[in-house]
Short mmCIF file of C-alpha atoms and ligand atoms in Angstrom, two decimals:
data_model
loop_
_atom_site.label_atom_id
_atom_site.label_comp_id
_atom_site.label_asym_id
_atom_site.label_seq_id
_atom_site.Cartn_x
_atom_site.Cartn_y
_atom_site.Cartn_z
CA MET A 938 -0.91 -5.29 -8.30
CA GLY A 939 0.72 -6.51 -5.08
CA LYS A 940 1.08 -4.90 -1.72
CA LEU A 941 4.23 -2.91 -1.08
CA ILE A 942 3.66 -2.01 2.57
CA GLU A 943 1.97 -4.07 5.27
CA ILE A 944 1.73 -2.56 8.74
CA ARG A 945 0.20 -4.49 11.63
CA ASP A 946 -0.56 -3.31 15.15
CA LEU A 947 2.13 -0.65 14.95
CA SER A 948 2.80 1.46 18.00
CA LYS A 949 5.42 4.02 18.91
CA VAL A 950 6.20 5.24 22.38
CA TYR A 951 8.58 8.10 23.08
CA GLU A 952 10.16 8.32 26.50
CA ARG A 953 10.81 11.74 27.93
CA GLY A 954 12.61 11.18 31.22
CA LYS A 955 10.22 9.07 33.23
CA GLN A 956 7.26 10.03 31.10
CA LYS A 957 6.10 7.72 28.30
CA VAL A 958 4.08 9.14 25.45
CA GLU A 959 2.38 6.76 23.04
CA VAL A 960 2.37 8.63 19.76
CA LEU A 961 1.01 5.89 17.45
CA HIS A 962 -1.65 3.42 18.65
CA HIS A 963 -2.10 0.02 17.03
CA ILE A 964 -1.97 1.12 13.42
CA ASP A 965 -2.85 -1.24 10.56
CA LEU A 966 -2.14 -0.05 7.05
CA ASP A 967 -1.71 -1.63 3.62
CA VAL A 968 -0.30 0.27 0.67
CA ASP A 969 -0.37 -1.18 -2.84
CA GLU A 970 2.56 -1.08 -5.20
CA GLY A 971 2.12 1.97 -7.40
CA GLU A 972 -0.26 3.74 -5.01
CA PHE A 973 -0.03 7.49 -4.31
CA LEU A 974 -1.31 7.93 -0.76
CA ALA A 975 -1.80 11.23 1.07
CA LEU A 976 -1.72 11.40 4.85
CA MET A 977 -3.39 14.32 6.61
CA GLY A 978 -4.06 15.21 10.22
CA PRO A 979 -3.48 17.87 12.84
CA SER A 980 -0.02 18.92 13.93
CA GLY A 981 1.32 16.49 16.52
CA SER A 982 -0.94 13.61 15.40
CA GLY A 983 2.07 11.43 14.53
CA LYS A 984 2.35 11.85 10.74
CA THR A 985 6.12 12.38 10.68
CA THR A 986 6.60 9.56 13.19
CA LEU A 987 4.64 7.17 10.95
CA LEU A 988 6.54 8.20 7.78
CA ASN A 989 9.89 7.85 9.53
CA LEU A 990 8.97 4.35 10.69
CA ILE A 991 7.87 3.29 7.20
CA GLY A 992 11.05 4.76 5.71
CA GLY A 993 13.23 2.98 8.26
CA LEU A 994 14.53 6.17 9.88
CA ASP A 995 13.20 5.04 13.25
CA LYS A 996 12.17 1.78 14.94
CA PRO A 997 8.70 0.89 16.22
CA SER A 998 7.91 0.13 19.86
CA GLY A 999 5.51 -2.64 18.85
CA GLY A 1000 3.94 -4.31 15.83
CA SER A 1001 5.38 -5.04 12.41
CA ILE A 1002 6.28 -3.16 9.24
CA SER A 1003 6.89 -5.09 6.06
CA VAL A 1004 8.04 -3.23 2.95
CA GLY A 1005 8.49 -5.17 -0.28
CA GLY A 1006 8.41 -8.39 1.74
CA GLN A 1007 11.15 -7.23 4.13
CA ARG A 1008 10.32 -7.01 7.85
CA ILE A 1009 12.16 -3.74 8.46
CA ASP A 1010 11.23 -3.70 12.17
CA GLU A 1011 13.46 -6.77 12.57
CA LEU A 1012 16.55 -5.25 10.95
CA GLY A 1013 19.49 -4.00 13.00
CA ALA A 1014 20.81 -0.48 12.52
CA GLY A 1015 23.41 -1.36 9.86
CA PRO A 1016 21.20 -3.51 7.61
CA LEU A 1017 18.35 -1.01 8.07
CA ALA A 1018 20.57 1.84 6.82
CA LYS A 1019 21.55 -0.25 3.79
CA TRP A 1020 17.94 -1.18 3.11
CA ARG A 1021 16.91 2.49 3.35
CA ALA A 1022 19.61 3.68 0.97
CA ALA A 1023 18.52 1.17 -1.67
CA LYS A 1024 14.75 1.20 -1.26
CA VAL A 1025 13.47 4.58 -0.08
CA GLY A 1026 13.72 8.15 -1.30
CA PHE A 1027 13.00 10.94 1.19
CA VAL A 1028 11.62 14.39 0.45
CA PHE A 1029 11.41 16.87 3.33
CA GLN A 1030 9.65 20.21 3.77
CA PHE A 1031 12.91 22.18 3.93
CA TYR A 1032 14.75 20.27 1.17
CA ASN A 1033 17.81 19.40 3.35
CA LEU A 1034 20.28 20.18 0.56
CA MET A 1035 23.97 20.74 1.31
CA PRO A 1036 24.46 24.50 0.76
CA MET A 1037 28.07 24.31 -0.42
CA LEU A 1038 27.40 21.66 -3.05
CA SER A 1039 26.01 22.13 -6.57
CA ALA A 1040 22.65 20.60 -7.50
CA GLN A 1041 24.56 17.87 -9.34
CA ARG A 1042 26.69 17.01 -6.27
CA ASN A 1043 23.67 17.06 -3.97
CA VAL A 1044 21.90 14.56 -6.20
CA GLU A 1045 25.00 12.35 -6.35
CA LEU A 1046 25.22 12.10 -2.53
CA PRO A 1047 23.11 8.94 -2.04
CA LEU A 1048 25.22 7.18 -4.69
CA LEU A 1049 28.38 7.67 -2.63
CA LEU A 1050 27.13 4.72 -0.55
CA THR A 1051 27.12 2.48 -3.63
CA LYS A 1052 29.93 0.91 -5.63
CA LEU A 1053 29.19 2.98 -8.72
CA SER A 1054 32.11 4.72 -10.39
CA ALA A 1055 32.38 8.51 -10.30
CA SER A 1056 31.43 8.78 -13.96
CA GLU A 1057 28.40 6.52 -13.48
CA ARG A 1058 27.33 8.60 -10.45
CA ARG A 1059 27.65 11.76 -12.49
CA LYS A 1060 25.62 10.26 -15.32
CA ARG A 1061 22.79 9.03 -13.08
CA ALA A 1062 22.56 12.33 -11.20
CA GLY A 1063 22.41 14.13 -14.54
CA ILE A 1064 19.53 11.93 -15.68
CA ALA A 1065 17.65 12.50 -12.39
CA LEU A 1066 18.09 16.27 -12.70
CA GLN A 1067 16.77 16.15 -16.26
CA LEU A 1068 13.80 14.13 -15.10
CA VAL A 1069 12.83 16.88 -12.63
CA GLY A 1070 13.31 19.56 -15.29
CA LEU A 1071 16.57 20.99 -13.95
CA GLY A 1072 19.12 19.64 -16.42
CA ASP A 1073 20.27 23.21 -17.04
CA ARG A 1074 20.78 24.00 -13.33
CA ALA A 1075 23.26 21.23 -12.48
CA THR A 1076 26.08 23.61 -11.49
CA HIS A 1077 23.88 25.91 -9.37
CA LYS A 1078 24.14 25.88 -5.61
CA PRO A 1079 20.93 25.73 -3.54
CA ALA A 1080 21.04 29.47 -2.72
CA GLU A 1081 21.01 30.20 -6.46
CA LEU A 1082 17.76 28.28 -6.91
CA SER A 1083 14.14 29.09 -6.00
CA GLY A 1084 12.34 27.10 -3.30
CA GLY A 1085 10.48 25.09 -5.92
CA GLN A 1086 13.72 24.34 -7.77
CA GLN A 1087 15.45 23.31 -4.55
CA GLN A 1088 12.60 20.93 -3.80
CA ARG A 1089 12.91 19.46 -7.29
CA VAL A 1090 16.65 18.94 -6.68
CA SER A 1091 15.75 17.11 -3.48
CA ILE A 1092 13.30 14.96 -5.47
CA ALA A 1093 16.09 14.18 -7.97
CA ARG A 1094 18.23 13.14 -4.98
CA ALA A 1095 15.35 10.97 -3.72
CA ILE A 1096 14.99 9.08 -7.01
CA VAL A 1097 18.64 8.80 -8.07
CA SER A 1098 18.99 5.31 -6.54
CA ASP A 1099 15.74 4.29 -8.26
CA PRO A 1100 13.87 3.32 -5.05
CA ALA A 1101 10.36 1.86 -5.34
CA LEU A 1102 9.09 4.05 -2.50
CA LEU A 1103 9.09 7.82 -2.05
CA VAL A 1104 8.29 9.21 1.39
CA CYS A 1105 7.43 12.92 1.32
CA ASP A 1106 6.87 14.91 4.52
CA GLU A 1107 4.99 18.13 3.69
CA PRO A 1108 6.92 18.54 0.43
CA THR A 1109 5.01 21.69 -0.52
CA GLY A 1110 4.71 23.13 3.00
CA ASP A 1111 7.18 25.92 2.33
CA LEU A 1112 6.26 26.69 -1.29
CA ASP A 1113 4.02 29.22 -3.01
CA ARG A 1114 1.01 27.83 -4.85
CA GLN A 1115 2.63 27.78 -8.30
CA SER A 1116 5.84 26.06 -7.16
CA ALA A 1117 3.76 23.65 -5.10
CA GLU A 1118 1.76 22.67 -8.16
CA GLY A 1119 5.00 22.04 -10.08
CA VAL A 1120 6.27 19.75 -7.35
CA LEU A 1121 2.94 17.91 -7.05
CA ALA A 1122 2.70 17.44 -10.83
CA LEU A 1123 6.23 16.02 -10.74
CA LEU A 1124 5.31 13.59 -7.95
CA ARG A 1125 2.26 12.49 -9.92
CA THR A 1126 4.41 11.87 -13.00
CA LEU A 1127 6.86 9.83 -10.93
CA ASN A 1128 3.90 7.83 -9.66
CA ARG A 1129 2.05 7.31 -12.94
CA ASP A 1130 4.88 7.06 -15.45
CA HIS A 1131 7.73 5.70 -13.33
CA GLY A 1132 5.78 3.40 -11.03
CA LYS A 1133 6.89 5.01 -7.76
CA THR A 1134 4.78 4.27 -4.72
CA ILE A 1135 4.37 7.57 -2.86
CA LEU A 1136 3.41 8.39 0.71
CA MET A 1137 2.91 12.11 1.19
CA VAL A 1138 2.06 14.03 4.34
CA THR A 1139 0.31 17.30 3.65
CA HIS A 1140 -1.88 19.91 5.34
CA ASP A 1141 -3.22 21.07 2.02
CA PRO A 1142 -6.39 19.41 0.68
CA LYS A 1143 -5.43 20.55 -2.83
CA ALA A 1144 -2.12 18.73 -2.53
CA ALA A 1145 -3.93 15.64 -1.25
CA GLY A 1146 -6.07 15.87 -4.38
CA TYR A 1147 -3.06 14.76 -6.42
CA ALA A 1148 -3.04 11.44 -4.56
CA ASP A 1149 -5.24 8.41 -5.32
CA HIS A 1150 -6.40 8.16 -1.76
CA THR A 1151 -6.21 10.11 1.52
CA LEU A 1152 -5.97 8.80 5.06
CA HIS A 1153 -6.24 10.85 8.24
CA LEU A 1154 -4.26 10.48 11.42
CA ASP A 1155 -5.91 11.70 14.58
CA LYS A 1156 -3.98 11.50 17.86
CA GLY A 1157 -2.02 8.50 16.65
CA THR A 1158 -4.95 6.56 15.17
CA LEU A 1159 -5.60 6.13 11.46
CA VAL A 1160 -9.08 6.97 10.33
CA GLU A 1161 -10.60 6.60 6.87
CA PRO A 1162 -12.23 9.79 5.69
CA VAL A 1163 -15.99 9.68 5.58
CA VAL A 1164 -16.89 9.52 1.91
CA ALA A 1165 -20.36 10.25 0.62
CA ALA A 1166 -21.81 7.21 -1.11
P1 LIG B 895 3.15 15.43 13.12
O1 LIG B 895 4.17 15.15 12.08
O2 LIG B 895 1.80 14.86 12.83
O3 LIG B 895 3.04 16.90 13.44
P2 LIG B 895 4.99 14.06 14.91
O4 LIG B 895 5.04 12.66 14.41
O5 LIG B 895 6.14 14.93 14.55
O6 LIG B 895 3.60 14.71 14.49
O7 LIG B 895 4.88 14.04 16.49
C1 LIG B 895 3.86 13.34 17.17
C2 LIG B 895 4.04 13.49 18.67
O8 LIG B 895 5.24 12.85 19.07
C3 LIG B 895 4.16 14.93 19.14
O9 LIG B 895 3.47 15.03 20.35
C4 LIG B 895 5.63 15.12 19.35
O10 LIG B 895 5.89 16.07 20.35
C5 LIG B 895 6.09 13.74 19.77
N1 LIG B 895 7.48 13.45 19.35
C6 LIG B 895 7.95 13.42 18.08
N2 LIG B 895 9.25 13.09 18.05
C7 LIG B 895 9.63 12.91 19.34
C8 LIG B 895 10.86 12.55 19.98
N3 LIG B 895 11.97 12.28 19.26
N4 LIG B 895 10.87 12.44 21.33
C9 LIG B 895 9.76 12.67 22.06
N5 LIG B 895 8.56 13.01 21.51
C10 LIG B 895 8.49 13.14 20.18
MG1 LIG B 896 5.34 16.36 10.91
#
């Protein structure tokens, strides 16, 4: 299996007025195609910053990020947005669904950027909702769904364009244990049966247990966990 992500000497500096804060320090990271990787670390250690850089939501201050052979750090804003829409699905802690739209319409949103016809968009969103087990909730609005169901709608939205990479930032951070397990089992199915490469930030060691491998970020530096031989 090939590498999907290759990160070299990555750094990120935020400027607050005259003050510069280096949030990520010289990070190297390789992620294989088809890997399910968990990322843990204290609050403020740079986990969200790293995910957003890998997903092309933000630009690095130094170093390189290659995803699927594309140097995304070298893309301008327009091409980067296009790349992101085609190649990455995002799942956030608080779902980020549009409250006035049905589950079906929320899942169709990323497809509005494509040339697909309305009927094809409807069909693909329907398939994605079925895949997350919510085929019978298509007409419900977010407020009519539980937290776990809303997160599964957001996962349907993340996969509707069939991206190779899913980037999940504390996807179970706001869920009860049972809903969290449903979401994690779904992510594992998407990884094992649908070949999605998954990067997941979590504070929960049990959630990390669903991944193949866990890395830790500490004050902007990646550290391998110490594993007993
Ligand atoms: P984590 O997700 O691990 O909690 P973040 O990546 O969100 O950490 O943040 C890492 C550090 O970067 C924090 O100190 C945070 O305050 C700072 N930071 C994050 N985003 C910005 C920003 N847009 N501008 C300035 N500082 C930021
Ligand atoms: Mg965060």
